[in-house]
Amino acid sequence: MNKSILKSLQPTIKGDVFSQKEFREFYSVDASSYQIIPKVIVIPKNEKDVINAVRIANKFKTSITVRGAGTGLVGSALNKGIILDMKNFVSCKLAKDSVIVGPGTIKGKLDRKLEECQKFFPPNPSIGSFCSVGGMLGNNSSGSRSLKYGSVIDNVLEITFVDGNGNKITLPKNKRVAEKILGFTKKIDKCGFPNVTKNSSGYRIDKVKSINDAHKVIIGSEGTLGIVLSAKLKIRNNPKKRILFVIEYKSIMDASKNCIEINKTEPSAMEFVDRTTLNQIKFKFNKKTKCLLFVEYDENISFNEKKLKIISTGNIIKIFKKKAEISQWWKYRDLSLYYSLKSIKKEKRVPHVIEDAAVPLESLPKLFTILNKINKKYKTKSIAYGHIGNGNIHFRLVSDRKKIVAIKNIATQYFEEIIKLGGTITAEHGDGLARSEFVRRQYGAKNYEVFKEIKKFFDPEDILNPDKIITKKSTIIENLEKF
Ligand SMILES: Cc1cc2nc3c(=O)[nH]c(=O)nc-3n(C[C@H](O)[C@H](O)[C@H](O)COP(=O)(O)OP(=O)(O)OC[C@H]3O[C@@H](n4cnc5c(N)ncnc54)[C@H](O)[C@@H]3O)c2cc1C
């Protein structure tokens, strides 16, 4: 089977085709805790290569999974068949309020290019310097400033992609396909969708309000509906000024309650870190400080400064107005995942599975209560940081790995409670291997059937990254690397 796929790929693909053990091993892992060894790696040189690779995958009924920079945290870019690495698709065509980019473009490079003309593309994942635009589209990524500007799905104007039949489609331009997608939207039960400001679970058909939004169904679809060849992104002018407040709190409950009030002042970002990150910052915090909020505004600076000083129930320890200082303190927040891993011995690191839920903001205090319950029941500890203004907290569980055979039970209990609160099981990292089996539970049977129809429409043979988002399998434990 491997040999016949290779025989078909090698003379057809202008780019590279690899099947040696070391390449297959390299592409078997990403930044998640999972591992799946693929059969073949294709590094397409041009659009024709992508189309041909999809057609060959169809012929051999083997999977084809597109990969960006491999920084995903739940194994979304891992699968058994062909892996398609889009690193040759690097391009950047700038216009006044938009930029057309190739999916292999690294976000850090795009940022530098935009900075030269005082512009920015708002979604800013903490890993921004390293992830690719294709991966950001695949996961519907976001970051601290998504509080004001939204996730990737709110900042894209057009997408060109290859579907599971090998057809090149541009949305929303292609009216036939756009109408079909709008038809799917009309079938959904909106009440089954989470009531949150950020969501990367399932297919975001809820965002398609008219045919002009049809491209949004591809965003967050984790390479299961199409392989993005290019995307037109909305860009904005850099704000003239920013102000950043660092506020310390004596309890996480105080911070989460205050966050609800602060959010009413419409900050551009509001982030949370617990003692683990705080311990890494070169500053003498009060010994009783349990956590920090980072609150940023990028307009009405003096008005918001006065307002925040009145409503903050914590202790404002720093106010920054200079660009360099603001960037330095944001780096501390961006490094939270690294600080967390650094503080946990390797044998105590529990794989990422419940690391990315979000709840409606008013339920934030309950989110921490749920976690405390889990910690008590399973004798785990946890580290927390994240995009608190969106109700999105990243938890890292700490436990003796050998004792954590209960990962699936923990995930099931946690997700049940999150869904009951109107939350999402993943706000930005995607469903991947960790959460796809919970998508039906998240959206209910009726919406899940619509998701299946969407998948069938774009990928009738189920070759595009199978078992992600739509699956009958349980993959949460099965593919954990050396666990
Ligand atoms: C330290 C750290 C911090 C992080 N912080 C954040 C954060 O703040 N916010 C956030 O949202 N995420 C964060 N992430 C998660 C992840 O890095 C992002 O989701 C990132 O955008 C993934 O990009 P990538 O290029 O690495 O994609 P990959 O991991 O390679 O792929 C991700 C998904 O996108 C699909 N995909 C890739 N290219 C294409 C394409 N051309 N067409 C269609 N689908 C495609 C893949 O099939 C896969 O399903 C973090 C990760 C790490 C390790």
PDB file of C-alpha atoms in Angstrom, residues 276-394:
ATOM      1  CA  THR A 276       3.344  29.939  38.900  1.00  0.00           C
ATOM      2  CA  THR A 277       3.845  32.714  36.333  1.00  0.00           C
ATOM      3  CA  LEU A 278       4.086  35.364  39.032  1.00  0.00           C
ATOM      4  CA  ASN A 279       7.041  33.517  40.607  1.00  0.00           C
ATOM      5  CA  GLN A 280       8.975  33.918  37.332  1.00  0.00           C
ATOM      6  CA  ILE A 281       8.550  37.681  37.058  1.00  0.00           C
ATOM      7  CA  LYS A 282      11.399  39.811  38.393  1.00  0.00           C
ATOM      8  CA  PHE A 283       9.301  41.900  40.746  1.00  0.00           C
ATOM      9  CA  LYS A 284       8.642  41.841  44.498  1.00  0.00           C
ATOM     10  CA  PHE A 285       4.968  40.948  44.784  1.00  0.00           C
ATOM     11  CA  ASN A 286       3.108  40.978  48.069  1.00  0.00           C
ATOM     12  CA  LYS A 287       3.574  37.537  49.691  1.00  0.00           C
ATOM     13  CA  LYS A 288      -0.199  37.104  49.908  1.00  0.00           C
ATOM     14  CA  THR A 289      -0.745  37.715  46.179  1.00  0.00           C
ATOM     15  CA  LYS A 290      -2.387  34.684  44.560  1.00  0.00           C
ATOM     16  CA  CYS A 291      -2.789  35.949  40.998  1.00  0.00           C
ATOM     17  CA  LEU A 292      -2.539  38.906  38.624  1.00  0.00           C
ATOM     18  CA  LEU A 293      -4.783  40.507  36.048  1.00  0.00           C
ATOM     19  CA  PHE A 294      -3.198  42.254  33.065  1.00  0.00           C
ATOM     20  CA  VAL A 295      -5.671  44.866  31.789  1.00  0.00           C
ATOM     21  CA  GLU A 296      -4.962  46.857  28.611  1.00  0.00           C
ATOM     22  CA  TYR A 297      -6.815  49.677  26.838  1.00  0.00           C
ATOM     23  CA  ASP A 298      -5.935  51.021  23.401  1.00  0.00           C
ATOM     24  CA  GLU A 299      -8.287  54.012  23.291  1.00  0.00           C
ATOM     25  CA  ASN A 300      -9.698  56.697  25.649  1.00  0.00           C
ATOM     26  CA  ILE A 301      -6.574  56.205  27.738  1.00  0.00           C
ATOM     27  CA  SER A 302      -6.990  58.807  30.517  1.00  0.00           C
ATOM     28  CA  PHE A 303     -10.743  58.201  30.852  1.00  0.00           C
ATOM     29  CA  ASN A 304     -10.180  54.433  31.247  1.00  0.00           C
ATOM     30  CA  GLU A 305      -7.266  54.989  33.627  1.00  0.00           C
ATOM     31  CA  LYS A 306      -9.526  56.943  36.006  1.00  0.00           C
ATOM     32  CA  LYS A 307     -12.349  54.418  35.664  1.00  0.00           C
ATOM     33  CA  LEU A 308     -10.174  51.364  36.293  1.00  0.00           C
ATOM     34  CA  LYS A 309      -8.679  52.927  39.430  1.00  0.00           C
ATOM     35  CA  ILE A 310     -12.223  53.210  40.820  1.00  0.00           C
ATOM     36  CA  ILE A 311     -13.486  49.729  39.976  1.00  0.00           C
ATOM     37  CA  SER A 312     -10.361  47.660  40.646  1.00  0.00           C
ATOM     38  CA  THR A 313     -10.759  45.654  43.864  1.00  0.00           C
ATOM     39  CA  GLY A 314      -7.150  44.459  43.613  1.00  0.00           C
ATOM     40  CA  ASN A 315      -3.926  46.372  44.128  1.00  0.00           C
ATOM     41  CA  ILE A 316      -2.680  48.123  40.979  1.00  0.00           C
ATOM     42  CA  ILE A 317       1.068  47.572  41.135  1.00  0.00           C
ATOM     43  CA  LYS A 318       2.139  48.796  37.710  1.00  0.00           C
ATOM     44  CA  ILE A 319       0.816  51.160  35.063  1.00  0.00           C
ATOM     45  CA  PHE A 320       2.767  51.125  31.798  1.00  0.00           C
ATOM     46  CA  LYS A 321       2.413  53.566  28.908  1.00  0.00           C
ATOM     47  CA  LYS A 322       5.712  53.019  27.088  1.00  0.00           C
ATOM     48  CA  LYS A 323       5.702  50.490  24.237  1.00  0.00           C
ATOM     49  CA  ALA A 324       8.856  48.663  25.372  1.00  0.00           C
ATOM     50  CA  GLU A 325       7.596  48.160  28.940  1.00  0.00           C
ATOM     51  CA  ILE A 326       4.168  47.032  27.760  1.00  0.00           C
ATOM     52  CA  SER A 327       5.783  44.463  25.422  1.00  0.00           C
ATOM     53  CA  GLN A 328       8.094  43.217  28.192  1.00  0.00           C
ATOM     54  CA  TRP A 329       5.218  42.530  30.600  1.00  0.00           C
ATOM     55  CA  TRP A 330       3.096  40.921  27.879  1.00  0.00           C
ATOM     56  CA  LYS A 331       6.034  38.548  27.307  1.00  0.00           C
ATOM     57  CA  TYR A 332       5.675  37.324  30.901  1.00  0.00           C
ATOM     58  CA  ARG A 333       2.061  36.472  30.180  1.00  0.00           C
ATOM     59  CA  ASP A 334       2.876  34.873  26.807  1.00  0.00           C
ATOM     60  CA  LEU A 335       5.430  32.609  28.488  1.00  0.00           C
ATOM     61  CA  SER A 336       2.892  31.167  30.976  1.00  0.00           C
ATOM     62  CA  LEU A 337       2.749  27.749  29.293  1.00  0.00           C
ATOM     63  CA  TYR A 338       6.554  27.543  29.328  1.00  0.00           C
ATOM     64  CA  TYR A 339       6.687  28.666  32.983  1.00  0.00           C
ATOM     65  CA  SER A 340       4.057  26.038  33.865  1.00  0.00           C
ATOM     66  CA  LEU A 341       5.938  23.204  32.164  1.00  0.00           C
ATOM     67  CA  LYS A 342       9.216  24.383  33.698  1.00  0.00           C
ATOM     68  CA  SER A 343       7.695  24.203  37.163  1.00  0.00           C
ATOM     69  CA  ILE A 344       6.306  20.639  36.752  1.00  0.00           C
ATOM     70  CA  LYS A 345       8.627  17.614  36.778  1.00  0.00           C
ATOM     71  CA  LYS A 346       8.271  15.640  33.518  1.00  0.00           C
ATOM     72  CA  GLU A 347       6.780  12.599  35.262  1.00  0.00           C
ATOM     73  CA  LYS A 348       4.099  14.834  36.815  1.00  0.00           C
ATOM     74  CA  ARG A 349       2.894  16.439  33.563  1.00  0.00           C
ATOM     75  CA  VAL A 350      -0.619  15.372  32.654  1.00  0.00           C
ATOM     76  CA  PRO A 351      -1.384  15.623  28.885  1.00  0.00           C
ATOM     77  CA  HIS A 352      -3.339  18.657  27.659  1.00  0.00           C
ATOM     78  CA  VAL A 353      -6.979  17.612  27.422  1.00  0.00           C
ATOM     79  CA  ILE A 354      -8.995  20.015  29.568  1.00  0.00           C
ATOM     80  CA  GLU A 355      -6.671  22.973  28.977  1.00  0.00           C
ATOM     81  CA  ASP A 356      -8.858  25.264  26.899  1.00  0.00           C
ATOM     82  CA  ALA A 357     -12.502  25.558  27.991  1.00  0.00           C
ATOM     83  CA  ALA A 358     -14.352  28.873  28.129  1.00  0.00           C
ATOM     84  CA  VAL A 359     -17.546  29.818  29.939  1.00  0.00           C
ATOM     85  CA  PRO A 360     -19.861  32.832  29.865  1.00  0.00           C
ATOM     86  CA  LEU A 361     -18.089  35.526  31.872  1.00  0.00           C
ATOM     87  CA  GLU A 362     -20.639  35.571  34.695  1.00  0.00           C
ATOM     88  CA  SER A 363     -19.843  31.868  35.309  1.00  0.00           C
ATOM     89  CA  LEU A 364     -16.093  32.420  35.777  1.00  0.00           C
ATOM     90  CA  PRO A 365     -16.140  31.880  39.559  1.00  0.00           C
ATOM     91  CA  LYS A 366     -18.002  28.572  38.919  1.00  0.00           C
ATOM     92  CA  LEU A 367     -15.286  27.480  36.460  1.00  0.00           C
ATOM     93  CA  PHE A 368     -12.695  27.649  39.250  1.00  0.00           C
ATOM     94  CA  THR A 369     -15.066  25.800  41.610  1.00  0.00           C
ATOM     95  CA  ILE A 370     -15.432  22.958  39.073  1.00  0.00           C
ATOM     96  CA  LEU A 371     -11.671  22.676  38.811  1.00  0.00           C
ATOM     97  CA  ASN A 372     -11.259  22.599  42.587  1.00  0.00           C
ATOM     98  CA  LYS A 373     -13.794  19.739  42.725  1.00  0.00           C
ATOM     99  CA  ILE A 374     -11.803  17.785  40.112  1.00  0.00           C
ATOM    100  CA  ASN A 375      -8.523  18.392  41.935  1.00  0.00           C
ATOM    101  CA  LYS A 376     -10.053  17.070  45.154  1.00  0.00           C
ATOM    102  CA  LYS A 377     -11.643  14.005  43.545  1.00  0.00           C
ATOM    103  CA  TYR A 378      -8.624  12.939  41.463  1.00  0.00           C
ATOM    104  CA  LYS A 379      -5.923  14.193  43.839  1.00  0.00           C
ATOM    105  CA  THR A 380      -4.489  16.458  41.154  1.00  0.00           C
ATOM    106  CA  LYS A 381      -3.122  19.983  41.415  1.00  0.00           C
ATOM    107  CA  SER A 382      -3.477  22.638  38.750  1.00  0.00           C
ATOM    108  CA  ILE A 383      -1.798  25.666  37.266  1.00  0.00           C
ATOM    109  CA  ALA A 384      -3.955  28.344  35.644  1.00  0.00           C
ATOM    110  CA  TYR A 385      -3.487  31.233  33.229  1.00  0.00           C
ATOM    111  CA  GLY A 386      -5.354  32.556  30.238  1.00  0.00           C
ATOM    112  CA  HIS A 387      -7.699  34.867  28.467  1.00  0.00           C
ATOM    113  CA  ILE A 388      -9.949  35.603  31.434  1.00  0.00           C
ATOM    114  CA  GLY A 389     -11.832  38.448  29.691  1.00  0.00           C
ATOM    115  CA  ASN A 390     -13.244  35.798  27.319  1.00  0.00           C
ATOM    116  CA  GLY A 391     -13.939  33.380  30.201  1.00  0.00           C
ATOM    117  CA  ASN A 392     -11.157  31.189  28.723  1.00  0.00           C
ATOM    118  CA  ILE A 393      -8.767  29.745  31.326  1.00  0.00           C
ATOM    119  CA  HIS A 394      -5.951  27.331  30.465  1.00  0.00           C
TER     120      HIS A 394
END
